[in-house]
CSV table of C-alpha atoms in Angstrom, one decimal:
chain,number,residue,atom,x,y,z
A,20,MET,CA,91.1,82.8,-20.6
A,21,PRO,CA,91.5,83.6,-16.9
A,22,PHE,CA,90.9,87.1,-16.2
A,23,LYS,CA,94.4,88.5,-15.3
A,24,LYS,CA,94.5,91.6,-13.5
A,25,LYS,CA,96.8,93.8,-15.5
A,26,GLN,CA,99.5,95.4,-13.3
A,27,LYS,CA,99.5,99.1,-13.5
A,28,ASP,CA,102.8,100.3,-12.5
A,29,THR,CA,101.9,103.5,-10.8
A,30,PRO,CA,105.1,105.6,-11.1
A,31,ALA,CA,106.3,106.5,-7.5
A,32,ILE,CA,106.2,110.3,-7.0
A,33,THR,CA,109.8,111.4,-6.7
A,34,THR,CA,110.5,113.5,-3.5
A,35,ALA,CA,114.0,114.3,-4.8
A,36,SER,CA,112.5,117.8,-5.8
A,37,LEU,CA,111.1,118.6,-2.4
A,38,PRO,CA,114.1,119.9,-0.7
A,39,ASP,CA,114.6,122.3,-3.7
A,40,ILE,CA,111.1,123.7,-3.3
A,41,VAL,CA,111.9,124.3,0.3
A,42,PHE,CA,115.1,126.0,-0.7
A,43,MET,CA,113.0,128.2,-2.9
A,44,LEU,CA,110.4,129.0,-0.4
A,45,LEU,CA,113.2,130.0,2.4
A,46,CYS,CA,114.9,132.1,-0.3
A,47,PHE,CA,111.5,133.8,-1.2
A,48,PHE,CA,111.0,134.5,2.5
A,49,MET,CA,114.4,135.8,3.1
A,50,VAL,CA,114.3,138.1,0.4
A,51,VAL,CA,110.7,139.4,1.0
A,52,THR,CA,110.9,139.9,4.6
A,53,LYS,CA,112.9,142.4,6.4
A,54,MET,CA,114.4,142.7,10.0
A,55,ARG,CA,111.8,144.9,11.8
A,56,ASP,CA,113.5,148.3,12.0
A,57,ALA,CA,112.4,150.9,14.8
A,58,GLU,CA,109.2,152.4,13.1
A,59,VAL,CA,110.2,155.8,12.4
A,60,PHE,CA,107.5,158.4,13.3
A,61,VAL,CA,109.3,161.5,11.9
A,62,LYS,CA,110.5,162.4,8.1
A,63,THR,CA,114.0,162.3,8.0
A,64,ASN,CA,115.3,163.2,4.7
A,65,VAL,CA,119.1,163.3,5.1
A,66,PRO,CA,121.4,166.0,3.2
A,67,ASN,CA,123.8,164.7,0.8
A,68,ALA,CA,127.6,165.3,1.3
A,69,THR,CA,130.8,164.0,-0.1
A,70,GLU,CA,133.4,163.3,2.6
A,71,LEU,CA,131.3,160.1,4.1
A,72,GLN,CA,132.5,157.2,5.9
A,73,LYS,CA,130.4,153.8,6.3
A,74,LEU,CA,129.1,153.0,9.8
A,75,GLU,CA,130.6,149.4,9.8
A,76,ASP,CA,129.9,148.1,13.5
A,77,LYS,CA,126.4,148.3,14.0
A,78,THR,CA,126.6,147.3,17.5
A,79,LEU,CA,127.7,150.6,18.4
A,80,LEU,CA,125.3,152.9,16.9
A,81,ASN,CA,122.6,154.8,18.9
A,82,TYR,CA,120.0,156.1,16.4
A,83,ILE,CA,118.6,159.5,17.2
A,84,TYR,CA,115.9,160.5,14.7
A,85,ILE,CA,115.1,164.2,14.2
A,86,GLY,CA,112.6,165.6,11.9
A,87,SER,CA,108.9,166.8,11.7
A,88,PRO,CA,106.4,164.0,12.5
A,89,THR,CA,105.1,162.2,9.6
A,90,LYS,CA,101.3,162.9,8.4
A,91,GLN,CA,99.5,160.3,10.9
A,92,TYR,CA,101.4,162.1,14.0
A,93,GLN,CA,101.0,165.6,12.8
A,94,GLU,CA,97.6,166.0,14.5
A,95,LYS,CA,98.8,165.0,18.1
A,96,MET,CA,102.7,166.6,17.5
A,97,GLY,CA,102.2,169.5,15.2
A,98,SER,CA,104.8,169.8,12.4
A,99,ALA,CA,107.7,171.2,14.2
A,100,PRO,CA,110.7,169.2,14.1
A,101,ARG,CA,110.8,166.6,16.9
A,102,ILE,CA,113.2,163.9,18.4
A,103,GLN,CA,112.6,160.4,18.5
A,104,LEU,CA,114.3,157.5,20.3
A,105,ASP,CA,113.9,154.1,19.7
A,106,ASP,CA,110.0,153.8,19.5
A,107,ALA,CA,108.7,157.2,21.3
A,108,PHE,CA,109.0,160.6,20.9
A,109,ALA,CA,111.3,162.4,23.1
A,110,THR,CA,112.8,165.9,24.3
A,111,PRO,CA,116.4,166.7,24.5
A,112,GLU,CA,116.1,166.3,28.4
A,113,ASP,CA,115.3,162.6,27.9
A,114,ILE,CA,118.7,162.0,26.1
A,115,PRO,CA,120.9,161.2,29.2
A,116,VAL,CA,118.3,158.6,30.7
A,117,TRP,CA,118.1,157.1,27.3
A,118,VAL,CA,121.9,156.8,26.8
A,119,GLU,CA,122.3,155.1,30.3
A,120,LYS,CA,119.4,152.6,29.2
A,121,ARG,CA,121.0,151.8,26.2
A,122,LYS,CA,124.6,151.2,28.0
A,123,ILE,CA,122.5,148.8,30.2
A,124,ASN,CA,120.5,147.1,27.6
A,125,ASN,CA,122.0,147.2,24.5
A,126,ILE,CA,125.9,147.9,24.3
A,127,SER,CA,128.2,145.4,25.8
A,128,PRO,CA,130.4,147.4,28.7
A,129,ASP,CA,133.9,146.6,27.0
A,130,LYS,CA,132.3,148.7,23.9
A,131,HIS,CA,130.8,151.8,26.3
A,132,GLY,CA,134.0,154.1,25.4
A,133,LYS,CA,133.2,153.6,21.5
A,134,MET,CA,129.7,154.4,21.2
A,135,ILE,CA,128.4,156.5,18.4
A,136,ALA,CA,125.5,158.7,18.3
A,137,ALA,CA,124.1,158.0,14.8
A,138,MET,CA,122.0,161.1,14.1
A,139,ARG,CA,119.6,160.8,11.1
A,140,ILE,CA,118.5,164.5,11.0
A,141,ASP,CA,116.1,165.9,8.4
A,142,LYS,CA,118.0,168.5,6.0
A,143,ASP,CA,115.2,171.2,7.0
A,144,ALA,CA,115.4,170.7,10.7
A,145,LYS,CA,116.6,173.7,12.4
A,146,MET,CA,120.0,173.7,14.3
A,147,GLY,CA,118.1,175.2,17.6
A,148,ILE,CA,116.7,172.0,18.7
A,149,ILE,CA,120.3,170.0,17.1
A,150,THR,CA,122.4,172.2,19.5
A,151,LYS,CA,120.3,171.2,22.5
A,152,VAL,CA,120.6,167.5,21.6
A,153,LYS,CA,124.4,168.1,21.4
A,154,THR,CA,124.7,169.6,24.4
A,155,GLU,CA,122.7,166.5,26.2
A,156,LEU,CA,125.3,164.2,24.6
A,157,ARG,CA,128.3,166.1,25.8
A,158,LYS,CA,126.9,166.0,29.3
A,159,VAL,CA,126.8,162.0,29.0
A,160,ASN,CA,130.1,162.3,27.4
A,161,LEU,CA,128.8,160.4,24.2
A,162,ARG,CA,130.9,162.7,21.9
A,163,LYS,CA,131.2,160.4,19.0
A,164,VAL,CA,128.7,161.6,16.6
A,165,SER,CA,127.8,160.8,13.0
A,166,TYR,CA,125.3,162.7,11.0
A,167,LEU,CA,123.9,160.5,8.4
A,168,ALA,CA,124.1,161.8,4.9
A,169,GLY,CA,123.7,160.7,1.3
A,170,LYS,CA,126.2,160.4,-1.2
A,171,ARG,CA,126.6,163.7,-3.6
A,172,ASN,CA,128.8,163.7,-6.8
B,9,MET,CA,108.7,97.3,-13.6
B,10,LYS,CA,110.0,99.9,-15.7
B,11,LYS,CA,113.4,101.3,-15.4
B,12,PRO,CA,113.5,104.7,-13.6
B,13,ASP,CA,113.5,107.4,-16.5
B,14,LYS,CA,116.5,108.8,-17.1
B,15,ASN,CA,115.0,112.0,-18.0
B,16,ALA,CA,113.2,112.4,-14.6
B,17,LYS,CA,116.9,112.3,-13.1
B,18,LYS,CA,117.9,115.1,-15.3
B,19,GLY,CA,114.9,117.3,-14.6
B,20,ILE,CA,115.9,117.1,-10.8
B,21,LEU,CA,119.5,118.2,-11.5
B,22,LEU,CA,117.9,120.9,-13.6
B,23,SER,CA,115.8,122.2,-10.8
B,24,VAL,CA,118.7,122.2,-8.3
B,25,ASP,CA,120.5,124.3,-11.1
B,26,VAL,CA,117.5,126.6,-11.1
B,27,ALA,CA,117.2,127.1,-7.2
B,28,PHE,CA,120.9,127.8,-7.0
B,29,ALA,CA,120.7,130.3,-9.8
B,30,LEU,CA,117.9,132.0,-8.2
B,31,LEU,CA,120.0,132.3,-4.8
B,32,ILE,CA,123.0,133.7,-6.2
B,33,PHE,CA,121.0,136.1,-8.3
B,34,TRP,CA,119.4,137.4,-5.2
B,35,VAL,CA,122.5,137.5,-3.0
B,36,VAL,CA,124.0,139.8,-5.7
B,37,ALA,CA,120.9,141.9,-6.4
B,38,GLN,CA,120.5,142.6,-2.7
B,39,ALA,CA,123.3,145.1,-1.9
B,40,ILE,CA,123.8,145.0,1.8
B,41,HIS,CA,123.1,148.5,3.2
B,42,THR,CA,125.0,150.3,5.4
B,43,ASP,CA,124.5,154.0,6.1
B,44,THR,CA,127.0,156.5,5.6
B,45,ALA,CA,127.8,159.5,7.8
B,46,ILE,CA,129.9,162.3,8.6
B,47,ASP,CA,131.7,161.4,11.9
B,48,THR,CA,132.6,164.5,14.4
B,49,ILE,CA,133.8,164.2,17.7
B,50,LEU,CA,132.1,167.1,20.3
B,51,PRO,CA,134.3,168.8,22.7
B,52,PRO,CA,133.8,167.8,26.4
B,53,TYR,CA,131.1,169.3,28.4
B,54,VAL,CA,132.0,172.6,30.1
B,55,PRO,CA,129.3,173.9,32.7
B,56,GLU,CA,128.4,177.4,31.7
B,57,HIS,CA,129.8,179.1,34.8
B,58,ALA,CA,133.4,177.6,34.3
B,59,ASP,CA,135.9,179.7,32.4
B,60,SER,CA,135.7,178.2,29.0
B,61,PRO,CA,138.8,179.0,27.2
B,62,ARG,CA,139.1,181.8,24.9
B,63,CYS,CA,140.8,182.7,21.7
B,64,HIS,CA,143.1,186.1,21.9
B,65,TYR,CA,144.7,185.7,18.4
B,66,THR,CA,142.9,186.5,15.4
B,67,GLY,CA,145.3,185.4,12.4
B,68,ASN,CA,145.3,181.7,13.0
B,69,LEU,CA,141.5,181.8,13.3
B,70,PHE,CA,139.4,181.4,10.3
B,71,SER,CA,135.8,182.2,11.1
B,72,ILE,CA,132.6,180.8,9.4
B,73,LYS,CA,129.0,182.1,10.0
B,74,ILE,CA,126.0,180.8,8.9
B,75,ASN,CA,122.9,183.0,9.6
B,76,SER,CA,119.2,181.8,9.8
B,77,GLU,CA,118.5,182.6,5.9
B,78,ASN,CA,121.6,180.2,5.5
B,79,GLU,CA,124.0,182.6,4.2
B,80,ILE,CA,127.5,182.2,5.0
B,81,LEU,CA,130.0,184.7,6.1
B,82,LEU,CA,133.6,183.3,5.1
B,83,HIS,CA,136.4,185.2,7.2
B,84,GLY,CA,134.5,188.7,7.1
B,85,SER,CA,132.9,188.5,3.8
B,86,LEU,CA,129.7,187.1,2.2
B,87,ALA,CA,130.5,183.7,0.3
B,88,GLU,CA,128.8,180.8,-1.6
B,89,TYR,CA,129.4,177.1,-0.4
B,90,ALA,CA,131.7,176.2,-3.4
B,91,ASP,CA,134.3,178.9,-1.9
B,92,ILE,CA,134.8,177.2,1.3
B,93,LYS,CA,136.9,174.3,0.3
B,94,PRO,CA,139.6,176.6,-1.6
B,95,THR,CA,139.5,178.9,0.6
B,96,ILE,CA,139.9,176.4,3.5
B,97,ILE,CA,143.0,175.0,1.5
B,98,GLU,CA,144.7,178.5,1.0
B,99,PHE,CA,144.0,179.4,4.7
B,100,LEU,CA,145.8,176.4,5.7
B,101,THR,CA,148.6,176.1,3.6
B,102,ASN,CA,149.6,180.0,3.8
B,103,TYR,CA,152.8,179.7,6.0
B,104,ASN,CA,152.9,183.6,6.5
B,105,ARG,CA,152.1,184.9,2.8
B,106,ARG,CA,149.0,186.6,3.8
B,107,PRO,CA,148.6,188.6,7.1
B,108,ASP,CA,145.2,187.5,7.6
B,109,TYR,CA,145.6,183.9,7.3
B,110,SER,CA,147.4,181.2,9.6
B,111,GLU,CA,151.1,181.7,9.9
B,112,ASN,CA,151.6,177.8,10.5
B,113,PRO,CA,149.0,175.0,9.9
B,114,ARG,CA,149.7,173.7,13.4
B,115,LEU,CA,148.1,176.7,14.9
B,116,ALA,CA,145.1,177.0,12.3
B,117,VAL,CA,141.6,176.9,13.9
B,118,VAL,CA,138.4,177.1,11.9
B,119,SER,CA,135.5,178.3,13.8
B,120,ILE,CA,132.0,177.4,12.8
B,121,GLN,CA,129.0,179.6,14.1
B,122,ASN,CA,125.5,179.0,13.1
B,123,ASP,CA,122.3,180.4,14.3
B,124,ASN,CA,119.4,178.6,16.1
B,125,GLY,CA,117.4,179.0,12.9
B,126,THR,CA,119.8,177.7,10.5
B,127,ASP,CA,118.9,174.4,8.6
B,128,PHE,CA,120.6,171.6,9.3
B,129,GLY,CA,121.2,170.7,5.4
B,130,ALA,CA,123.2,174.2,5.5
B,131,TYR,CA,125.1,173.2,8.5
B,132,LEU,CA,126.0,169.7,7.1
B,133,THR,CA,127.2,171.2,3.8
B,134,VAL,CA,129.6,173.8,5.4
B,135,TYR,CA,131.0,171.1,7.8
B,136,ASN,CA,131.5,168.6,4.7
B,137,GLU,CA,133.2,171.5,2.7
B,138,ILE,CA,135.7,172.2,5.9
B,139,LYS,CA,136.5,168.3,5.6
B,140,ALA,CA,137.1,168.3,1.9
B,141,GLY,CA,139.3,171.0,2.4
B,142,TYR,CA,141.3,169.2,5.5
B,143,ASN,CA,141.1,165.8,3.3
B,144,ALA,CA,142.6,167.6,0.1
B,145,VAL,CA,145.3,169.3,2.2
B,146,TRP,CA,146.1,166.1,3.8
B,147,ASP,CA,146.2,164.2,0.6
B,148,ALA,CA,148.5,166.6,-0.8
B,149,TYR,CA,150.8,166.6,2.0
B,150,ALA,CA,150.8,162.7,1.7
B,151,GLN,CA,151.7,162.8,-2.0
B,152,GLN,CA,154.8,165.3,-1.3
B,153,GLN,CA,156.2,163.5,1.8
B,154,PHE,CA,155.6,159.7,1.1
B,155,GLY,CA,154.5,159.7,-2.5
B,156,LYS,CA,151.0,157.9,-1.7
B,157,SER,CA,147.5,159.2,-0.9
B,158,MET,CA,145.9,159.1,2.4
B,159,ALA,CA,144.3,155.9,1.9
B,160,ASN,CA,147.5,153.9,1.2
B,161,LEU,CA,149.4,155.3,4.2
B,162,GLN,CA,150.6,153.4,7.3
B,163,GLN,CA,149.3,154.6,10.8
B,164,TRP,CA,152.3,156.6,11.7
B,165,GLN,CA,152.5,158.3,8.5
B,166,ILE,CA,148.8,159.4,8.7
B,167,ASP,CA,149.6,160.3,12.4
B,168,SER,CA,152.4,162.5,11.0
B,169,VAL,CA,150.3,164.2,8.4
B,170,LYS,CA,147.4,165.3,11.0
B,171,ALA,CA,150.2,166.6,13.4
B,172,GLU,CA,151.3,168.9,10.6
B,173,PHE,CA,147.8,169.8,9.5
B,174,PRO,CA,145.7,169.0,12.7
B,175,LEU,CA,141.9,169.3,12.5
B,176,LEU,CA,141.1,171.7,14.9
B,177,LEU,CA,137.4,172.9,14.8
B,178,SER,CA,135.8,175.2,17.3
B,179,GLU,CA,131.9,175.4,17.4
B,180,SER,CA,130.9,178.3,19.0
B,181,GLU,CA,127.6,178.8,20.9
B,182,PRO,CA,125.0,179.6,18.3
B,183,THR,CA,123.4,182.9,17.9
B,184,ASN,CA,119.6,183.4,18.3
B,185,PHE,CA,118.9,186.4,15.8
B,186,GLY,CA,116.2,184.1,13.7
B,187,GLY,CA,114.0,181.6,14.9
């Protein structure tokens, strides 16, 4: 009897599930990763309120953070409430220049009249610094101000 | 040659379903986060040496003062935060009943003055209560005039409600007693 090689049928590995695996990976990364926001150097524990409005149009918002610096910055900056604009500490006098920069770089010209200053202020910050910020905003005619707040029942 | 396994096909279909279910789960579970806020409009900037408008009448002016200890003075008397909303409503809908409250809501002005040492939390609470007072008055008026709440009105109706009870807020220069 001649030696007949037995033909093994190797089952082809199905590739049909590959797209699914990739899809699941995509889902995983979409969920886990977060869009990079500006890193916040100050503690902003916002107060609670009832008469809230949603800030719908994010393209109009200009975030101003006011609060005491977080622990890692307290050595350098002290613990009194400070202002943060974009990625840096600032003083109230920096606001007009910052607003003009935002107008050039971030906000399209047809929306300049609708710009909103979204103020994320710690509830323990004192009004003195906030009044200064408000005065600077009035000087550059950015008069729509939204104080961020949480929901209270 | 073997026929393709029917079970394998079923397995693929199952995994598609699982992936789809996972996707739906994440979409539902992840609420899209929007910030909520209290909106205000600041007054135009007037240089300090210019003549700023002065209030000469007192009857239509309702003053709220907050000191650096976060205590509030409501129309001249010490009060709690919870008192602000009902008092505002009473003040706005007075129509000449009390001599020291507004004679006409169209003329009524609410004035806030804080100290430089006031906490922002206290300030915003007061602001919130004033807005709550106005919202309550607007809603009541809308119900009375149109039989609907403010949220269901058309723009011209909203305008007419707000013309009857205009939100006139005046923020005085802060005092500087406590730092």
